[in-house]
Every structure is written in structure tokens, then in C-alpha cells.
Short mmCIF file of C-alpha atoms in Angstrom, two decimals:
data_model
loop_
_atom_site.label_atom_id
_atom_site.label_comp_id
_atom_site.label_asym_id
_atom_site.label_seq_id
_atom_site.Cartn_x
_atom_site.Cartn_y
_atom_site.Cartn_z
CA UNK A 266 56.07 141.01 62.78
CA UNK A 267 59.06 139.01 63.78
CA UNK A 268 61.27 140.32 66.12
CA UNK A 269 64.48 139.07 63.79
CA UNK A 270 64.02 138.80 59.90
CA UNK A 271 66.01 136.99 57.56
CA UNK A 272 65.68 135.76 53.77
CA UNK A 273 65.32 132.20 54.36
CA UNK A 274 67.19 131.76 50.81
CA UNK A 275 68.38 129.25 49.79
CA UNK A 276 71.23 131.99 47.96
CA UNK A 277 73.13 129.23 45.74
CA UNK A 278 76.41 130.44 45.05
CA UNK A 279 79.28 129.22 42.61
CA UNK A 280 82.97 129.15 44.70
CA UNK A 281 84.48 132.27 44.33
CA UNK A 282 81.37 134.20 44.22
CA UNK A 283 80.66 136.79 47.01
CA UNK A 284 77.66 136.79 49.01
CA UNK A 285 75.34 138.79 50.74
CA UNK A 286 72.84 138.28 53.89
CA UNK A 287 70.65 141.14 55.41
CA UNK A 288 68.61 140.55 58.71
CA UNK A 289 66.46 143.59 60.32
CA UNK A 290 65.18 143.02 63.81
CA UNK A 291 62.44 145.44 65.62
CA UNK A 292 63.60 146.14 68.96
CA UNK A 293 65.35 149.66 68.80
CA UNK A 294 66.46 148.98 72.59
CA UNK A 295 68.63 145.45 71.61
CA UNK A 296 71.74 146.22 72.79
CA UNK A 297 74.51 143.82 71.07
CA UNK A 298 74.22 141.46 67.74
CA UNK A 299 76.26 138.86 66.14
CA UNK A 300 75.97 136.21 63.37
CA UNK A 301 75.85 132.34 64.32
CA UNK A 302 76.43 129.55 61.68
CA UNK A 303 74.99 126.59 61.98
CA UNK A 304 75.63 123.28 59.90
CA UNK A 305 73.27 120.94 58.92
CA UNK A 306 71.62 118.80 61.81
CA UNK A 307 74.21 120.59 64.09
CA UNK A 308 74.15 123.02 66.65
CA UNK A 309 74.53 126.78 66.02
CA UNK A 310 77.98 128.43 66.65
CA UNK A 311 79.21 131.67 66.82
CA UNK A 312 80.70 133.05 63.52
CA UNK A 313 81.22 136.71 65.04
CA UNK A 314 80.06 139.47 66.63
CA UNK A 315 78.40 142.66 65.21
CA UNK A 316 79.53 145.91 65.73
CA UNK A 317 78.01 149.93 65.35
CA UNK A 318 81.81 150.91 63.08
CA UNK A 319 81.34 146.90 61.33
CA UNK A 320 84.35 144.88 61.69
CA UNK A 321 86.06 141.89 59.70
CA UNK A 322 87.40 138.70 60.34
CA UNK A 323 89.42 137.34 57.13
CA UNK A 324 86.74 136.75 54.59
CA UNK A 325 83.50 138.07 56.37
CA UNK A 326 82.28 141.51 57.13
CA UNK A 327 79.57 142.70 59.94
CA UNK A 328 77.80 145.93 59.41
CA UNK A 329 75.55 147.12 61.81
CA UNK A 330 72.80 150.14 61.00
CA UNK A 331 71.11 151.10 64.31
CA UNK A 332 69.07 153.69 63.04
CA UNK A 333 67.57 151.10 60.30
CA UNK A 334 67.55 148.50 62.50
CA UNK A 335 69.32 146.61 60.29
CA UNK A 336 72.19 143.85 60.19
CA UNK A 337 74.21 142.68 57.19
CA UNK A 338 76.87 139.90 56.53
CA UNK A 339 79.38 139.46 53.63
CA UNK A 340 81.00 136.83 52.44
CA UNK A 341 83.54 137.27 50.03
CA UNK A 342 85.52 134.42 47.89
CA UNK A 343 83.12 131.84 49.20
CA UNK A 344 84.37 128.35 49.95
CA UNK A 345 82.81 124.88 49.81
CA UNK A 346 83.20 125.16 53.66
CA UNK A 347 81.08 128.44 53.59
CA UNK A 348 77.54 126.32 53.08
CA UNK A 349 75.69 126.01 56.32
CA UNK A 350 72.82 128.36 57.87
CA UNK A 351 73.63 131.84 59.17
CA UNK A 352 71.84 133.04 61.55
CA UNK A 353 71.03 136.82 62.69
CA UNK A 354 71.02 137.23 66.49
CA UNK A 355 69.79 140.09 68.18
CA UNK A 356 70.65 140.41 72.37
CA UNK A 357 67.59 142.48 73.85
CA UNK A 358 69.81 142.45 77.33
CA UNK A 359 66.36 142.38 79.56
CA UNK A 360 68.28 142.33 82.62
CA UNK A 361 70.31 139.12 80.98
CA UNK A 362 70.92 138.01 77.97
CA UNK A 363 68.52 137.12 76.09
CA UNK A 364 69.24 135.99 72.58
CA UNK A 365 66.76 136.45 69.90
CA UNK A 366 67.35 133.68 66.60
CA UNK A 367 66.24 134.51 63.26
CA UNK A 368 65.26 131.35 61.41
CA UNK A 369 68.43 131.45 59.03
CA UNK A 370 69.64 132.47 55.58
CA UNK A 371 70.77 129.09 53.93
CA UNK A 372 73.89 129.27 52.07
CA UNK A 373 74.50 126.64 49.35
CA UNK A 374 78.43 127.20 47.79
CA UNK A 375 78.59 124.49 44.43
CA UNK A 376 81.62 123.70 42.43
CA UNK B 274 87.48 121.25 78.09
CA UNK B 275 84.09 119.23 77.82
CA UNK B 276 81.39 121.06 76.19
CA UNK B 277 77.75 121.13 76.71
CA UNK B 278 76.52 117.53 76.65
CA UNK B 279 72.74 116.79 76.22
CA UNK B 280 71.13 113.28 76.40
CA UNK B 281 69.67 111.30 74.83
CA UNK B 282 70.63 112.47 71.35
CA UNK B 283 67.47 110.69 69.79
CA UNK B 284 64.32 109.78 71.60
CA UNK B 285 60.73 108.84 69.94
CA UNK B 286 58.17 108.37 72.05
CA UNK B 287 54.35 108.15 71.86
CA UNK B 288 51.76 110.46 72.31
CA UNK B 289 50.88 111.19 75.77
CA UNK B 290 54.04 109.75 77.13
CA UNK B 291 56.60 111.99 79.57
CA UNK B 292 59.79 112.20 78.41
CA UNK B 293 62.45 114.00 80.01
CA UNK B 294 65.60 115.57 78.31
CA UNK B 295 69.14 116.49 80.18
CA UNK B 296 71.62 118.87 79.52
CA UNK B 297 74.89 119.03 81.46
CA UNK B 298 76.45 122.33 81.02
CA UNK B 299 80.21 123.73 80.63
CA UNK B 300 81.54 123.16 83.85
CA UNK B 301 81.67 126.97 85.71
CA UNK B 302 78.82 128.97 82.86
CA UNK B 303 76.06 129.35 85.72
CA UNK B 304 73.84 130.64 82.88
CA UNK B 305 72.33 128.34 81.00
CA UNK B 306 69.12 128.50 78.37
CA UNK B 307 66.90 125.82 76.86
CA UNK B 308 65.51 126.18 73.39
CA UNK B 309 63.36 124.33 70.81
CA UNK B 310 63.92 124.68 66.80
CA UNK B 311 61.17 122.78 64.46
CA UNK B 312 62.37 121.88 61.14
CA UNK B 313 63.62 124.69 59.19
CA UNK B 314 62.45 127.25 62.03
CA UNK B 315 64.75 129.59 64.06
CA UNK B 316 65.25 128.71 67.60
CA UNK B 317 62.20 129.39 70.08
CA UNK B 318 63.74 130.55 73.73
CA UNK B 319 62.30 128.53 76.45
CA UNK B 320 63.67 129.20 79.65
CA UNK B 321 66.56 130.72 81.15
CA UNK B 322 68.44 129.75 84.35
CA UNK B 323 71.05 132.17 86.45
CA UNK B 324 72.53 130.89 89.44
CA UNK B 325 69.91 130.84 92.29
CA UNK B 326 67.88 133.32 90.72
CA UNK B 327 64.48 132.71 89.59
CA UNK B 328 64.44 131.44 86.24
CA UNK B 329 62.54 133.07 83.05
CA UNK B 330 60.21 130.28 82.47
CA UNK B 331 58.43 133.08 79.87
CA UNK B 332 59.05 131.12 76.83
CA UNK B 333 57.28 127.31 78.21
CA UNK B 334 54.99 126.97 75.41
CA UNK B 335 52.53 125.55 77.36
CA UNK B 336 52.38 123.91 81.61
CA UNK B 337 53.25 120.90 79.91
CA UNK B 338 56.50 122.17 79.63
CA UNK B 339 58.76 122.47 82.97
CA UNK B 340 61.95 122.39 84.00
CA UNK B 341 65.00 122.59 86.70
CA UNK B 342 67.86 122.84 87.51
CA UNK B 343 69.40 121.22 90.16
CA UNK B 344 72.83 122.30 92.26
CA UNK B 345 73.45 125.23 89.58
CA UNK B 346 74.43 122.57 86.99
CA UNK B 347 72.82 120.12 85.18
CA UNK B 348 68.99 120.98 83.64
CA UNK B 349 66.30 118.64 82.94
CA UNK B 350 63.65 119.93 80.60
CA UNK B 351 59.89 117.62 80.65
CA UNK B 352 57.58 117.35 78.72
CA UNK B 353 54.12 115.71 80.20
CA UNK B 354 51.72 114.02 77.86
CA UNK B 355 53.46 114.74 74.75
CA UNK B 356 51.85 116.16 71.53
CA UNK B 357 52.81 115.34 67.86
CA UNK B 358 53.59 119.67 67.60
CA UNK B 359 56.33 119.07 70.37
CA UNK B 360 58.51 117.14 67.65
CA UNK B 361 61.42 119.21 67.35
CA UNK B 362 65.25 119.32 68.41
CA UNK B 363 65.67 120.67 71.74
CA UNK B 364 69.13 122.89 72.65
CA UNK B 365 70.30 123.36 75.76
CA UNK B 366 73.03 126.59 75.57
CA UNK B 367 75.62 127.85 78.54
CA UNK B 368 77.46 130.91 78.95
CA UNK B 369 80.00 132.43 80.90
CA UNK B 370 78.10 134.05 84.57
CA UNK B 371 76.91 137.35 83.66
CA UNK B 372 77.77 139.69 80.73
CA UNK B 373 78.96 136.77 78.62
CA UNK B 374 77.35 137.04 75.26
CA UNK B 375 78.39 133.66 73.36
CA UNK B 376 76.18 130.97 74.18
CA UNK B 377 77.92 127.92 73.66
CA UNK B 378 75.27 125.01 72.71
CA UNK B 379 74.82 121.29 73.46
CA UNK B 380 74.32 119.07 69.94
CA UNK B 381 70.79 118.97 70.83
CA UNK B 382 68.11 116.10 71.31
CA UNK B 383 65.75 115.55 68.62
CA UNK B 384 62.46 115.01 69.93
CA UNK B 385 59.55 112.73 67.41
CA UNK B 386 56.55 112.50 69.10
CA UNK B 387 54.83 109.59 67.01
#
């Protein structure tokens, strides 16, 4: 089993239209988690962090379910802009951090 | 406010060639991670590097696969007698010393092993 899980999509999505991505991961110990975006042929960046009460930044939302082990981001009123890869990433915190990648959720926003 | 630089962007090389990749980190993050993401994969951790501590070399696919660090700052990753299978776009990510949880990544060098 993977240690971070993600539907690869592609989740094609008319603007306007609001989206969601779920990620579980298998290490009950991980300690922190956040969602990173990354754009095609470009490196990853981070979108925002993940926390146990969820938080919000504008148009996304982070939820966080420890005792499923289980990660979700929302995306509402999706813009053009919105289409890249989003990536689940889980910190296991063995004595650093050490970042664990899903392989993406691709996001496709059309006209 | 330079980022993390890697170089070269591109490089093909033949099979069984050496080729050696370099990533320059933000200036100040002493932590600094290498990584390897095949087309349409997630990224694979390599190897970490903190300060002057021993670095987590756990992730090397194979001992073809090294790599340094020299005077806490800039990181060369090699790879010796490359393989077709090590095509892929290497990242080279820095972060603030200890506790910082952003890793702030390099625009990669893509790797074709021909």
C-alpha cells in the first residue's frame, strides 16, 4: 500500500464548478500535512497547510480526519488558474522532516 | 531573494555515462532534500542533508546514486553508469534549519538517459 493515496483524476471541471480532492495516507504517527500545487513541467509549491479544526484560505478548504487517516481539499468557484496538479503531503517528522508526495490529483478547469 | 537554482535544466546523456546534477540552495535553509519524479509519478525522496549531520541517504535507489554536499550549501547529486529507468526530473528542495515545514524547490533538471 502506498504510504499517500490520491485519485490520479484527471477531475475535468467547467469554471464555476466546485471541486473535490481526497488523499488518505497510512502512517497514524505523521505529524503535520499540507497540499502542494504543482503546474505543468514546474516545480511543486505550497498551496497550504492542513490542519486537525480545517482551515480556509479564500476559495480553498483543508480538512483533516486523523482518526481516518484521511485528507481532503475543496475548491470552490474554480478558475482557469485553478488547473495544475495537487498534491497530498504527509510530514512523518522522523527526527526531521520528512515529506511524503502523493503522485497528484490533476485538475483540468475548461471554459 | 534568489531561490533554489539547479543546473543544468536539461541534460541527455547516454547509457553508462556519469552525469552529475547541482543544486544551489536558498541562501541560510541548511536543510536541503533531493528528489526524483518519473513522468506522471509523485516525487520519490532521495536524500536529505542537515547541517553537519549525517545525511539520510535511505532513499538512493541504488550505489549508483551518491551525493554531497559541500560547505553546508550547494549539493551535487551523481549518477554513475546511467540506466534508461533513471530518466526522470530531479528536484532539489530547501527549507528553513529545523522545524521549517515548507520546502521550497529548485525548477528541477530533467534527466533522459538515451
Amino acid at each position: 500500500r502506498k504510504e499517500v493515496e490520491q485519485d490520479p483524476g484527471p477531475f475535468n471541471v467547467p469554471e464555476g464548478a466546485t471541486v473535490a480532492f481526497n488523499c488518505t495516507y497510512s502512517n497514524s504517527a505523521s505529524q503535520s500535512f499540507f497540499w502542494y500545487r504543482q503546474d505543468c513541467r514546474k516545480e511543486p509549491k505550497l498551496l497550504m497547510s492542513v490542519y486537525s479544526s480545517g482551515n480556509e484560505d479564500g476559495r480553498f478548504t483543508a480538512q483533516l480526519n486523523r482518526a481516518s487517516q484521511y485528507i481532503s481539499l475543496l475548491i470552490r468557484d474554480s478558475k482557469l488558474s485553478d488547473s495544475a496538479t495537487y498534491l497530498c503531503v504527509v510530514n512523518e517528522a522522523r527526527g526531521y522532516n520528512k515529506l511524503i508526495f502523493g503522485a497528484g490529483t490533476r485538475l483540468a478547469v475548461h471554459p | 531573494g534568489a531561490g533554489v537554482s539547479q543546473s543544468p535544466s536539461n541534460k541527455v546523456t547516454e547509457k553508462g555515462k556519469d552525469v552529475e546534477l547541482r543544486c544551489d540552495p536558498i541562501s541560510g535553509h541548511t536543510a536541503l532534500y533531493w528528489y526524483r519524479q518519473s513522468l506522471g509519478q509523485g516525487l520519490e525522496f532521495l536524500i536529505y542533508f542537515q547541517g553537519n549531520s549525517a545525511p539520510d541517504k535511505s532513499g538512493l535507489p541504488s550505489d549508483r546514486f551518491s551525493a554531497e554536499r559541500t560547505g553546508g550549501s550547494v549539493s551535487t547529486l551523481t549518477i554513475q553508469r546511467t540506466q534508461q529507468e533513471d530518466s526522470a526530473v530531479y528536484l532539489c528542495a530547501s527549507t528553513v534549519p529545523w522545524g521549517g515545514d515548507e520546502q521550497y524547490f529548485g525548477p528541477g533538471t530533467r534527466l533522459t538517459v538515451t
